[in-house]
Amino acid sequence: MRRARRVALGVGGAVVLLAALDAYVVVTVLIDIAEDLDIALNRLERVTPVVTGFLLGYVAAMPLLGQLSDRYGRRPLIHACLGAFALGSVLTALAASELMVVGGRTLQGVAGGALLPITMALIGDLWDVRERPLALGAVGAAQELGSALGPLYGGLLALTPGLSVLGVEVGGWHAIFWINVPLAGLAALAVHHTVPPPRPSPLPDASTPPPPAPLVSGAAPPPLTSSQTPGDCGLEESESEGGWSEGPSAPTGQAAGGVDGVGGALLALALALLVVGVYNPEPARAVLPPWGWPMIGAGVLAGAGFVWWEVRSPVRLLDLSATRKGPLLATLAVSFLTGAALLVTMVFVQFTAQTLLDMDALEASLLLGRFLLALPVGAVLGGLLARRLGDRVLAVAGLLVAAAGYALMSRWPLDLASAGLQVDVDLVVAGLGLGLVIAPVSAAVLRVTPAAQHGVASAAVVVARMMGMLIGIAGVSAWGFHRFQSLTAHLDTPLPVGVDAVTYARRLAEYTARVRAALHVEYTEMFLVTAVICVLAAAVAIFVPGRAESAGPTPQSFSKR
C-alpha cells in the first residue's frame, strides 16, 4: 500500500509538472510564433492572448474540474484532462492563425489547470493527516519546478531544426507542442496503472444514517482515529488493482455528488470579461479598447455575483468558511501580486533579450535563467529564515528586495550589451526577493486554516498566483503596448521606393534605432511598474499572520460545534 501510494504520488507530480511546464514554456517562443503568423515586431500586443488564453483556461477550470473528480473519480478525470491537453497541443502545433493558436492554448490551459487540484485531492484520498503535508509539498514543488524550467525547456526544444512531415511543420517552436502528445500518452498509461479506479457506491441502507459531508469539496478527508483504517477514509484494499482502489466512501463534495457549476461559470465569466476588457488590439489610440470599461465593469459585477453565490451556495468551489478571513485574504492578495510580478518578468525579460540584445530563444531563456534560478534559492532561504524572522517580516522584506531589483532593472541602459554584470545582478536580486516570499505565504495560509482544509488552502494560493499572472500580464502589457505605440506614432516606415539603396539603408537604420529606443522605454517603464506592484504587495504583507499568531481552529474543534 505504501509503495503504491508513492508511485501514484510520483505519477501525479509528473502530470502536474507537464502542465506547469506548458504554462511557462511559451514565453520563450512568443516572438518566434509572432514571426510565423506574420505579426510585426511593433504589433506584439496581438500575441499576448497566447499567454492569457492559457492562463484563463488554467484558472477557470482548476476548481470546477477538481469537484468533478469528486463525483466521477480521479483517474477518469486525469485521463480526460490528458486527452484534452494533447488535443490542445496538436491544435497549437498546427495553428496557421492567431485564433487557432489561442484556441489550442486555451484548451491546454483548461486541461492543465485541472490536474493540480485533482492530484491534491488524490493525496487527500490516500494519505492521512500526519503524512499529507509532505506529499502536498512534493506536488507543490513540481508546480514550482515547472515555472523555473519552462522557459529553458522551451528554448531547448525551439532549437529543433525546421522539418516538414507530409506538409506539416514539426520543428522549431512547433516541436514544443508535438512532444506533448507522446508525453501525455505515457502519463495516461502510468495513471492507468498507478491511480486507483473509482468504485461504485453501494445503495444506501435506509437503516444507516448518511455520513457527514466533508468540509471542502476535493479537500483532504479528516484524520484517522485510532479505530479507523485507510478504508474508512475512502480507500479499500483490492486484489484487482495492485492492492488498493478508491472505496465507495471517497470524498464526494459538500453534498453527495455536488458540483458548483454556477460558481464555476461565474468565476470563468468574471475572469474572461476582465481579460477581454484590457486586451486592446489597437493600443495606439488608448490604453483600453472602446469596449474596455464596459467589459471591466461587467467582469466586476460577475465577480461580485460569484462571491454572493459562494456565500449562499450549499456546494462551493472553494469553501474556506472555517478560516480567519483577514489573514487569509492578505496572504492570497500577496500571492496574487507576486504572480503578476513573476509573469511580467518572464515575458518582458524574454522580449528585452530578443529585441534589444538580438538573442535567439535559447540565449534569451538562459538570460532569464538568472532570475529563475534565483527563485528556488530564495525559496530555500525563505524556508530557513522564516523560523527566525516570522512569515510577516520575511514576506515584507522579500518583496522590498524584489522591488529594489525591479527598480534597478528600470534603469537598464539602451545599449544593454554594455551593461555587463549589471543585468545579471539585477535579475538575481529580483528573483531572490520573490523567492523569499514563497515559503512565508505557503506557511501562513496553512497556519490560519484547519488541518482538514490544508489541501484546498494550498490550492487557493496557487489559484491566487495564477489569477495574478492572468490579470497582471493583461493589464501591464496593455499599458506597455500603448506606451510603445505612442512613442512610435510619428515614425514612418521607410520604403525602398523612389530612393537609392544608400539612402534607404540610412533611413531604415534610423527607423530601427528609434523603434529600439521606444522598446527600451517601454520595457524599463514596465519594470518600474512591477517595482510598484512589489511595494504594494509589501504593504499588504503587513497583514499576513506573524510567527507568534496561533493557528486556525483544528478539525476537532469543528466536530464539537
Coordinates of C-alpha atoms in Angstrom, one line a residue, residues 9-560:
L9 CA 2.4 10.5 -6.0
G10 CA 5.2 10.4 -8.5
V11 CA 2.9 10.0 -11.4
G12 CA 0.6 12.8 -10.1
G13 CA 3.6 15.0 -9.7
A14 CA 4.7 14.2 -13.2
V15 CA 1.4 15.2 -14.8
V16 CA 1.4 18.5 -12.7
L17 CA 4.9 19.2 -13.9
L18 CA 3.9 18.6 -17.5
A19 CA 1.1 21.1 -17.2
A20 CA 3.2 23.6 -15.3
L21 CA 6.0 23.4 -18.0
D22 CA 3.5 24.4 -20.6
A23 CA 2.2 27.3 -18.6
Y24 CA 5.6 29.0 -19.0
V25 CA 7.2 27.4 -22.0
V26 CA 5.5 29.7 -24.5
V27 CA 7.2 32.9 -23.1
T28 CA 10.4 31.7 -24.8
V29 CA 8.9 31.4 -28.3
L30 CA 6.3 34.2 -28.4
I31 CA 8.4 36.2 -30.9
D32 CA 9.0 33.1 -33.0
I33 CA 5.3 32.4 -33.1
A34 CA 4.6 36.1 -33.9
E35 CA 7.0 35.9 -36.9
D36 CA 5.4 32.7 -38.2
L37 CA 2.0 34.3 -38.0
D38 CA 3.3 37.4 -39.8
I39 CA 2.8 39.6 -36.7
A40 CA 5.2 42.6 -36.9
L41 CA 7.6 43.5 -34.1
N42 CA 5.6 46.7 -33.4
R43 CA 2.4 44.8 -33.0
L44 CA 3.3 42.3 -30.3
E45 CA 0.1 43.0 -28.4
R46 CA -1.6 40.6 -30.9
V47 CA 0.4 37.7 -29.5
T48 CA -0.4 38.3 -25.7
P49 CA -3.7 36.2 -25.9
V50 CA -1.4 33.2 -26.5
V51 CA -0.3 33.7 -22.8
T52 CA -3.6 35.0 -21.3
G53 CA -5.7 32.3 -23.1
F54 CA -3.8 29.5 -21.4
L55 CA -3.9 31.2 -18.0
L56 CA -7.6 32.0 -18.3
G57 CA -8.4 28.3 -19.0
Y58 CA -6.0 27.2 -16.3
V59 CA -7.5 29.3 -13.5
A60 CA -11.2 29.0 -14.6
A61 CA -11.1 25.2 -14.8
M62 CA -9.0 24.5 -11.7
P63 CA -11.7 24.5 -9.0
L64 CA -14.6 23.2 -11.0
L65 CA -12.9 20.2 -12.6
G66 CA -11.4 19.3 -9.2
Q67 CA -15.0 19.0 -8.0
L68 CA -15.9 16.8 -11.0
S69 CA -13.2 14.4 -9.9
D70 CA -15.0 14.1 -6.6
R71 CA -18.0 12.8 -8.5
Y72 CA -16.6 10.7 -11.2
G73 CA -13.2 9.7 -9.7
R74 CA -9.7 10.9 -10.0
R75 CA -8.5 8.5 -12.7
P76 CA -11.2 9.2 -15.3
L77 CA -10.8 13.0 -14.9
I78 CA -7.0 12.8 -15.2
H79 CA -7.3 10.7 -18.4
A80 CA -9.8 13.2 -19.8
C81 CA -7.6 16.1 -19.0
L82 CA -4.5 14.5 -20.5
G83 CA -6.5 13.8 -23.7
A84 CA -7.7 17.4 -23.9
F85 CA -4.2 18.6 -23.2
A86 CA -2.8 16.5 -26.1
L87 CA -5.6 17.8 -28.4
G88 CA -4.8 21.4 -27.4
S89 CA -1.2 20.8 -28.1
V90 CA -2.0 19.4 -31.6
L91 CA -4.2 22.4 -32.4
T92 CA -1.5 24.8 -31.3
A93 CA 1.2 23.0 -33.3
L94 CA -0.9 23.0 -36.4
A95 CA -2.0 26.6 -36.0
A96 CA -1.8 28.9 -39.0
S97 CA -3.7 31.8 -37.4
E98 CA -3.7 33.8 -34.2
L99 CA -7.2 32.4 -33.4
M100 CA -6.2 28.8 -33.7
V101 CA -3.1 29.3 -31.5
V102 CA -5.2 31.0 -28.8
G103 CA -7.8 28.3 -29.1
G104 CA -5.3 25.5 -28.7
R105 CA -3.5 27.2 -25.8
T106 CA -6.9 27.8 -24.0
L107 CA -7.8 24.1 -24.3
Q108 CA -4.4 23.2 -23.0
G109 CA -4.9 25.6 -20.0
V110 CA -8.4 24.1 -19.2
A111 CA -6.9 20.6 -19.1
G112 CA -3.7 21.6 -17.4
G113 CA -5.4 23.6 -14.7
A114 CA -7.5 20.7 -13.5
L115 CA -4.5 18.4 -13.0
L116 CA -3.2 20.2 -9.8
P117 CA -6.4 20.1 -7.7
I118 CA -7.2 16.6 -8.8
T119 CA -3.7 15.4 -7.8
M120 CA -4.1 17.3 -4.4
A121 CA -7.5 15.6 -3.9
L122 CA -5.9 12.3 -4.7
I123 CA -3.4 12.9 -1.9
G124 CA -6.2 13.7 0.4
D125 CA -7.7 10.3 -0.5
L126 CA -4.6 8.3 0.1
W127 CA -2.6 10.0 2.9
D128 CA -3.7 10.5 6.5
V129 CA -3.3 13.9 8.1
R130 CA 0.2 13.2 9.6
E131 CA 1.8 12.3 6.3
R132 CA -0.2 14.5 4.0
P133 CA 1.9 17.7 4.2
L134 CA 5.0 16.1 2.8
A135 CA 3.0 14.7 -0.2
L136 CA 1.4 18.1 -0.8
G137 CA 4.8 19.7 -0.7
A138 CA 6.1 17.3 -3.3
V139 CA 3.2 18.3 -5.7
G140 CA 3.8 21.9 -4.9
A141 CA 7.5 21.5 -5.7
A142 CA 6.5 20.0 -9.1
Q143 CA 4.4 23.1 -9.8
E144 CA 7.2 25.5 -8.9
L145 CA 9.7 23.4 -10.9
G146 CA 7.6 23.9 -14.0
S147 CA 7.9 27.7 -13.6
A148 CA 11.7 27.5 -13.3
L149 CA 12.3 25.1 -16.1
G150 CA 9.5 26.0 -18.5
P151 CA 11.3 28.8 -20.4
L152 CA 14.6 26.9 -20.7
Y153 CA 12.7 23.8 -21.7
G154 CA 11.0 25.8 -24.5
G155 CA 14.3 27.4 -25.6
L156 CA 15.9 24.0 -26.0
L157 CA 13.0 22.5 -27.9
A158 CA 12.8 25.5 -30.1
L159 CA 16.3 24.7 -31.4
T160 CA 14.9 21.6 -33.2
P161 CA 15.7 22.1 -36.9
G162 CA 12.8 23.0 -39.2
L163 CA 11.3 19.9 -40.6
S164 CA 8.1 19.2 -42.5
V165 CA 6.4 15.8 -42.5
L166 CA 3.6 15.4 -45.0
G167 CA 3.4 19.1 -45.3
V168 CA 3.2 19.6 -41.5
E169 CA 5.8 21.6 -39.7
V170 CA 7.2 19.6 -36.7
G171 CA 10.4 21.5 -36.0
G172 CA 11.2 24.9 -34.3
W173 CA 8.6 26.1 -31.8
H174 CA 6.1 23.5 -33.1
A175 CA 8.2 20.8 -31.5
I176 CA 7.3 22.2 -28.1
F177 CA 3.7 21.1 -28.6
W178 CA 4.2 18.0 -30.7
I179 CA 6.2 16.4 -28.0
N180 CA 3.3 16.8 -25.6
V181 CA 1.3 14.1 -27.5
P182 CA 3.6 11.2 -26.6
L183 CA 4.3 12.6 -23.1
A184 CA 0.5 12.8 -22.4
G185 CA 0.1 9.2 -23.7
L186 CA 2.9 7.9 -21.4
A187 CA 1.4 9.9 -18.5
A188 CA -2.1 8.4 -19.2
L189 CA -0.6 4.9 -19.3
A190 CA 1.2 5.5 -16.0
V191 CA -2.0 6.9 -14.4
H192 CA -4.0 3.9 -15.5
H193 CA -1.6 1.5 -13.7
T194 CA -1.0 3.5 -10.6
V195 CA -4.0 5.7 -9.7
P196 CA -6.9 3.7 -8.1
P197 CA -10.1 3.4 -10.2
P198 CA -13.3 4.7 -8.8
R199 CA -15.7 2.1 -7.4
P200 CA -19.4 2.5 -7.5
S201 CA -21.0 3.4 -4.2
P202 CA -23.3 0.8 -2.7
L203 CA -27.0 1.5 -2.5
P204 CA -27.7 3.3 0.8
D205 CA -29.2 1.3 3.6
A206 CA -32.3 3.0 5.0
S207 CA -31.3 1.9 8.5
T208 CA -27.9 3.5 8.3
P209 CA -27.6 7.3 8.6
P210 CA -25.6 9.0 5.8
P211 CA -22.0 10.0 6.5
P212 CA -21.4 13.7 7.2
A213 CA -20.2 15.7 4.2
P214 CA -16.6 16.8 4.3
L215 CA -15.8 20.5 4.9
V216 CA -14.3 21.1 1.5
S217 CA -15.0 19.7 -1.9
G218 CA -12.0 17.8 -3.2
A219 CA -10.1 18.5 0.1
A220 CA -8.4 16.1 2.3
P221 CA -10.6 13.8 4.4
P222 CA -10.5 14.1 8.2
P223 CA -7.6 12.5 10.1
L224 CA -7.9 8.9 11.1
T225 CA -8.8 7.9 14.7
S226 CA -7.2 5.0 16.4
S227 CA -10.0 2.8 15.4
Q228 CA -10.0 3.7 11.7
T229 CA -8.2 2.3 8.8
P230 CA -7.4 3.8 5.4
G231 CA -10.6 2.2 4.1
D232 CA -12.7 4.3 6.5
C233 CA -11.4 7.4 4.6
G234 CA -12.4 6.1 1.2
L235 CA -9.7 3.6 0.5
E236 CA -10.1 -0.2 0.4
E237 CA -7.7 -3.0 -0.2
S238 CA -8.2 -4.7 -3.5
E239 CA -6.5 -7.5 -5.3
S240 CA -7.6 -6.3 -8.8
E241 CA -5.7 -3.0 -9.0
G242 CA -2.3 -3.5 -7.3
G243 CA -3.9 -4.0 -3.8
W244 CA -5.8 -0.8 -3.5
S245 CA -8.6 1.4 -5.0
E246 CA -10.9 4.2 -4.3
G247 CA -13.5 3.0 -1.9
P248 CA -17.2 3.8 -2.0
S249 CA -16.8 6.4 0.6
A250 CA -14.3 8.5 -1.3
P251 CA -14.9 12.2 -0.9
T252 CA -17.8 13.4 -2.9
G253 CA -18.1 17.1 -2.0
Q254 CA -20.0 19.1 0.5
A255 CA -23.1 17.4 -0.7
A256 CA -23.2 14.0 -2.3
G257 CA -22.1 14.4 -5.8
G258 CA -22.3 18.1 -5.6
V259 CA -20.7 20.2 -8.3
D260 CA -20.8 24.0 -8.1
G261 CA -21.5 24.6 -11.8
V262 CA -22.9 28.1 -11.3
G263 CA -19.9 29.2 -9.2
G264 CA -17.5 27.8 -11.8
A265 CA -19.4 29.6 -14.6
L266 CA -19.4 32.9 -12.7
L267 CA -15.7 32.7 -12.0
A268 CA -14.8 31.9 -15.6
L269 CA -17.1 34.7 -16.9
A270 CA -15.6 37.3 -14.5
L271 CA -12.1 36.4 -15.5
A272 CA -12.9 36.3 -19.2
L273 CA -14.6 39.7 -19.1
L274 CA -11.7 41.3 -17.3
V275 CA -9.2 39.9 -19.8
V276 CA -11.2 40.9 -22.8
G277 CA -11.7 44.3 -21.2
V278 CA -8.0 45.1 -21.0
Y279 CA -6.9 43.5 -24.3
N280 CA -6.5 46.2 -26.9
P281 CA -5.7 45.2 -30.5
E282 CA -5.2 49.0 -31.3
P283 CA -3.1 50.3 -28.4
A284 CA -2.0 53.4 -30.4
R285 CA -5.4 55.0 -29.7
A286 CA -5.8 54.4 -26.0
V287 CA -4.7 52.1 -23.2
L288 CA -8.1 50.3 -23.2
P289 CA -10.2 49.4 -26.2
P290 CA -13.6 51.0 -26.8
W291 CA -15.3 48.1 -25.1
G292 CA -12.8 48.2 -22.2
W293 CA -14.6 49.9 -19.4
P294 CA -18.0 48.2 -20.0
M295 CA -16.3 44.8 -20.1
I296 CA -14.3 45.5 -16.9
G297 CA -17.5 46.7 -15.2
A298 CA -19.3 43.6 -16.3
G299 CA -16.4 41.5 -15.0
V300 CA -16.5 43.2 -11.6
L301 CA -20.3 42.5 -11.4
A302 CA -19.7 38.9 -12.4
G303 CA -17.0 38.6 -9.7
A304 CA -19.4 40.1 -7.1
G305 CA -22.0 37.6 -8.3
F306 CA -19.5 34.8 -7.8
V307 CA -18.8 36.0 -4.2
W308 CA -22.6 36.3 -3.5
W309 CA -23.2 32.8 -4.8
E310 CA -20.4 31.2 -2.9
V311 CA -21.6 32.7 0.4
R312 CA -25.0 31.3 -0.1
S313 CA -24.5 28.1 -2.1
P314 CA -24.6 24.7 -0.2
V315 CA -21.9 23.4 -2.6
R316 CA -18.9 25.8 -3.1
L317 CA -15.9 25.8 -5.4
L318 CA -13.7 27.0 -2.5
D319 CA -15.1 26.5 0.9
L320 CA -12.8 28.2 3.5
S321 CA -15.6 29.3 5.8
A322 CA -13.9 28.0 8.9
T323 CA -10.8 30.1 8.2
R324 CA -9.9 33.5 9.6
K325 CA -10.8 35.8 6.7
G326 CA -8.4 38.8 7.3
P327 CA -5.1 36.9 7.4
L328 CA -6.2 34.6 4.6
L329 CA -7.2 37.4 2.3
A330 CA -4.0 39.2 2.9
T331 CA -2.0 36.1 2.2
L332 CA -3.9 35.4 -1.1
A333 CA -3.5 39.1 -2.1
V334 CA 0.3 38.8 -1.7
S335 CA 0.2 35.6 -3.8
F336 CA -1.9 37.5 -6.4
L337 CA 0.5 40.4 -6.7
T338 CA 3.7 38.3 -6.7
G339 CA 2.1 36.2 -9.5
A340 CA 1.6 39.4 -11.5
A341 CA 5.3 40.4 -11.0
L342 CA 6.5 36.9 -11.8
L343 CA 4.9 36.6 -15.3
V344 CA 5.6 40.2 -16.3
T345 CA 9.3 39.5 -15.6
M346 CA 9.2 36.2 -17.6
V347 CA 7.6 37.7 -20.6
F348 CA 9.3 41.0 -20.9
V349 CA 12.8 40.0 -19.9
Q350 CA 12.5 37.5 -22.8
F351 CA 11.3 40.3 -25.1
T352 CA 14.1 42.5 -23.9
A353 CA 16.7 39.9 -24.7
Q354 CA 15.3 39.0 -28.1
T355 CA 14.7 42.6 -29.3
L356 CA 17.4 44.7 -27.7
L357 CA 20.1 42.1 -27.4
D358 CA 19.3 40.3 -30.6
M359 CA 19.4 36.9 -28.8
D360 CA 17.7 33.8 -30.1
A361 CA 15.1 31.9 -28.0
L362 CA 17.6 29.7 -26.1
E363 CA 20.0 32.6 -25.4
A364 CA 17.2 34.7 -24.1
S365 CA 15.9 31.9 -21.9
L366 CA 19.4 31.5 -20.4
L367 CA 19.4 35.2 -19.6
L368 CA 16.0 34.8 -17.9
G369 CA 17.5 31.8 -16.2
R370 CA 19.4 34.1 -13.8
F371 CA 16.1 35.2 -12.4
L372 CA 14.5 31.7 -12.5
L373 CA 17.5 30.1 -10.7
A374 CA 17.4 32.8 -8.0
L375 CA 13.7 32.0 -7.3
P376 CA 14.2 28.5 -5.8
V377 CA 17.4 29.7 -4.0
G378 CA 15.3 32.4 -2.4
A379 CA 12.6 29.9 -1.6
V380 CA 15.0 27.7 0.3
L381 CA 16.5 30.7 2.2
G382 CA 12.9 31.8 2.9
G383 CA 12.1 28.5 4.5
L384 CA 15.2 28.7 6.7
L385 CA 14.8 32.3 7.7
A386 CA 11.0 32.1 8.3
R387 CA 11.6 30.3 11.6
R388 CA 13.7 33.1 13.0
L389 CA 12.1 36.1 11.5
G390 CA 8.5 35.1 11.1
D391 CA 6.4 34.9 8.0
R392 CA 5.2 38.5 8.0
V393 CA 8.7 40.1 8.4
L394 CA 10.2 37.8 5.8
A395 CA 7.4 38.4 3.3
V396 CA 7.7 42.2 3.6
A397 CA 11.5 42.0 3.4
G398 CA 11.5 39.8 0.3
L399 CA 9.0 42.0 -1.6
L400 CA 11.1 45.1 -0.8
V401 CA 14.2 43.3 -2.1
A402 CA 12.3 42.3 -5.2
A403 CA 11.1 45.9 -5.6
A404 CA 14.7 47.1 -5.4
G405 CA 15.7 44.6 -8.1
Y406 CA 12.9 45.8 -10.5
A407 CA 13.9 49.4 -9.8
L408 CA 17.4 48.6 -10.8
M409 CA 16.1 46.9 -14.0
S410 CA 14.1 50.0 -14.8
R411 CA 17.5 51.8 -15.1
W412 CA 19.0 49.5 -17.7
P413 CA 20.7 51.4 -20.5
L414 CA 19.7 51.4 -24.1
D415 CA 23.0 49.8 -25.0
L416 CA 22.2 46.8 -22.8
A417 CA 25.1 44.8 -24.1
S418 CA 27.5 47.2 -22.5
A419 CA 25.8 46.8 -19.1
G420 CA 27.8 43.7 -18.3
L421 CA 27.1 42.1 -15.0
Q422 CA 24.6 44.7 -14.0
V423 CA 21.8 42.8 -15.9
D424 CA 22.7 39.5 -14.2
V425 CA 22.9 41.1 -10.7
D426 CA 19.6 42.9 -11.1
L427 CA 17.8 39.7 -12.3
V428 CA 19.2 37.7 -9.3
V429 CA 18.1 40.4 -6.8
A430 CA 14.6 40.4 -8.2
G431 CA 14.4 36.6 -8.3
L432 CA 15.8 36.2 -4.7
G433 CA 13.3 38.7 -3.4
L434 CA 10.3 37.0 -5.0
G435 CA 11.7 33.6 -3.9
L436 CA 11.9 34.7 -0.3
V437 CA 8.1 35.2 -0.3
I438 CA 7.2 31.6 -1.4
A439 CA 7.7 29.8 1.9
P440 CA 6.1 32.5 4.2
V441 CA 3.0 32.7 2.0
S442 CA 2.6 28.9 1.9
A443 CA 3.2 28.6 5.7
A444 CA 1.0 31.5 6.6
V445 CA -2.0 30.2 4.7
L446 CA -1.6 26.7 6.3
R447 CA -1.3 28.2 9.8
V448 CA -4.7 30.1 9.5
T449 CA -6.6 27.1 8.2
P450 CA -7.7 24.0 9.9
A451 CA -5.7 20.8 9.1
A452 CA -8.7 19.3 7.2
Q453 CA -8.6 22.3 4.8
H454 CA -4.9 22.4 4.1
G455 CA -5.3 20.9 0.6
V456 CA -7.8 23.4 -0.6
A457 CA -5.9 26.3 1.1
S458 CA -2.7 25.3 -0.7
A459 CA -4.7 25.2 -4.0
A460 CA -6.1 28.6 -3.2
V461 CA -2.6 30.1 -3.0
V462 CA -1.8 28.6 -6.5
V463 CA -5.1 29.9 -7.9
A464 CA -4.4 33.4 -6.5
R465 CA -1.0 33.4 -8.0
M466 CA -2.2 32.3 -11.4
M467 CA -5.0 34.9 -11.3
G468 CA -2.4 37.5 -10.6
M469 CA -0.4 36.3 -13.6
L470 CA -3.5 36.4 -15.8
I471 CA -4.8 39.9 -14.7
G472 CA -1.2 41.3 -14.2
I473 CA 0.1 40.4 -17.7
A474 CA -3.1 41.5 -19.4
G475 CA -3.2 44.9 -17.6
V476 CA 0.5 45.7 -17.5
S477 CA 1.1 44.7 -21.1
A478 CA -2.0 46.8 -22.3
W479 CA -0.4 49.8 -20.7
G480 CA 3.1 49.0 -22.0
F481 CA 2.0 48.4 -25.6
H482 CA 0.0 51.7 -25.6
R483 CA 3.2 53.4 -24.4
F484 CA 5.2 51.9 -27.2
Q485 CA 2.6 52.9 -29.8
S486 CA 2.5 56.5 -28.5
L487 CA 6.3 56.7 -28.7
T488 CA 6.4 55.4 -32.3
A489 CA 3.2 57.0 -33.7
H490 CA 5.1 59.8 -35.5
L491 CA 7.5 57.3 -37.2
D492 CA 7.1 56.5 -40.9
T493 CA 8.2 53.1 -42.1
P494 CA 10.8 53.7 -44.8
L495 CA 10.1 52.1 -48.2
P496 CA 12.7 51.3 -50.9
V497 CA 10.7 53.2 -53.5
G498 CA 12.0 56.4 -55.2
V499 CA 15.3 56.4 -53.3
D500 CA 18.7 54.9 -53.9
A501 CA 19.9 52.0 -51.9
V502 CA 22.3 54.0 -49.7
T503 CA 19.5 56.5 -48.7
Y504 CA 17.1 53.6 -48.0
A505 CA 19.7 51.8 -45.8
R506 CA 20.3 55.0 -43.8
R507 CA 16.6 55.7 -43.3
L508 CA 16.0 52.1 -42.3
A509 CA 18.8 52.2 -39.7
E510 CA 17.4 55.4 -38.3
Y511 CA 13.9 54.0 -38.1
T512 CA 15.2 50.8 -36.4
A513 CA 17.2 52.8 -33.9
R514 CA 14.1 54.8 -32.9
V515 CA 12.0 51.6 -32.6
R516 CA 14.6 50.1 -30.4
A517 CA 14.7 53.2 -28.2
A518 CA 10.9 53.1 -27.9
L519 CA 11.1 49.4 -26.9
H520 CA 13.7 50.3 -24.3
V521 CA 11.5 52.9 -22.8
E522 CA 8.5 50.5 -22.8
Y523 CA 10.4 47.7 -21.1
T524 CA 12.1 49.8 -18.5
E525 CA 8.9 51.6 -17.5
M526 CA 7.1 48.2 -17.2
F527 CA 9.9 47.0 -14.8
L528 CA 9.3 50.2 -12.8
V529 CA 5.6 49.4 -12.7
T530 CA 6.5 45.9 -11.5
A531 CA 8.6 47.5 -8.7
V532 CA 5.5 49.4 -7.7
I533 CA 3.5 46.2 -7.6
C534 CA 6.0 44.7 -5.3
V535 CA 5.9 47.7 -3.0
L536 CA 2.1 47.4 -2.9
A537 CA 2.4 43.7 -2.1
A538 CA 4.8 44.5 0.7
A539 CA 2.2 46.9 2.2
V540 CA -0.4 44.1 2.0
A541 CA 2.1 41.6 3.5
I542 CA 2.0 43.6 6.8
F543 CA -1.4 41.9 7.4
V544 CA 0.0 38.4 6.8
P545 CA -0.1 36.5 10.1
G546 CA 3.2 36.6 12.0
R547 CA 5.2 33.9 13.7
A548 CA 3.5 34.3 17.1
E549 CA -0.1 34.1 15.9
S550 CA -1.9 30.9 16.7
A551 CA -3.0 28.5 14.0
G552 CA -6.6 28.3 12.9
P553 CA -9.1 26.0 14.6
T554 CA -8.4 22.4 14.4
P555 CA -10.7 19.8 12.8
Q556 CA -11.6 18.5 16.2
S557 CA -12.9 21.9 17.3
F558 CA -15.3 21.9 14.4
S559 CA -16.5 18.5 15.2
K560 CA -17.5 19.7 18.7

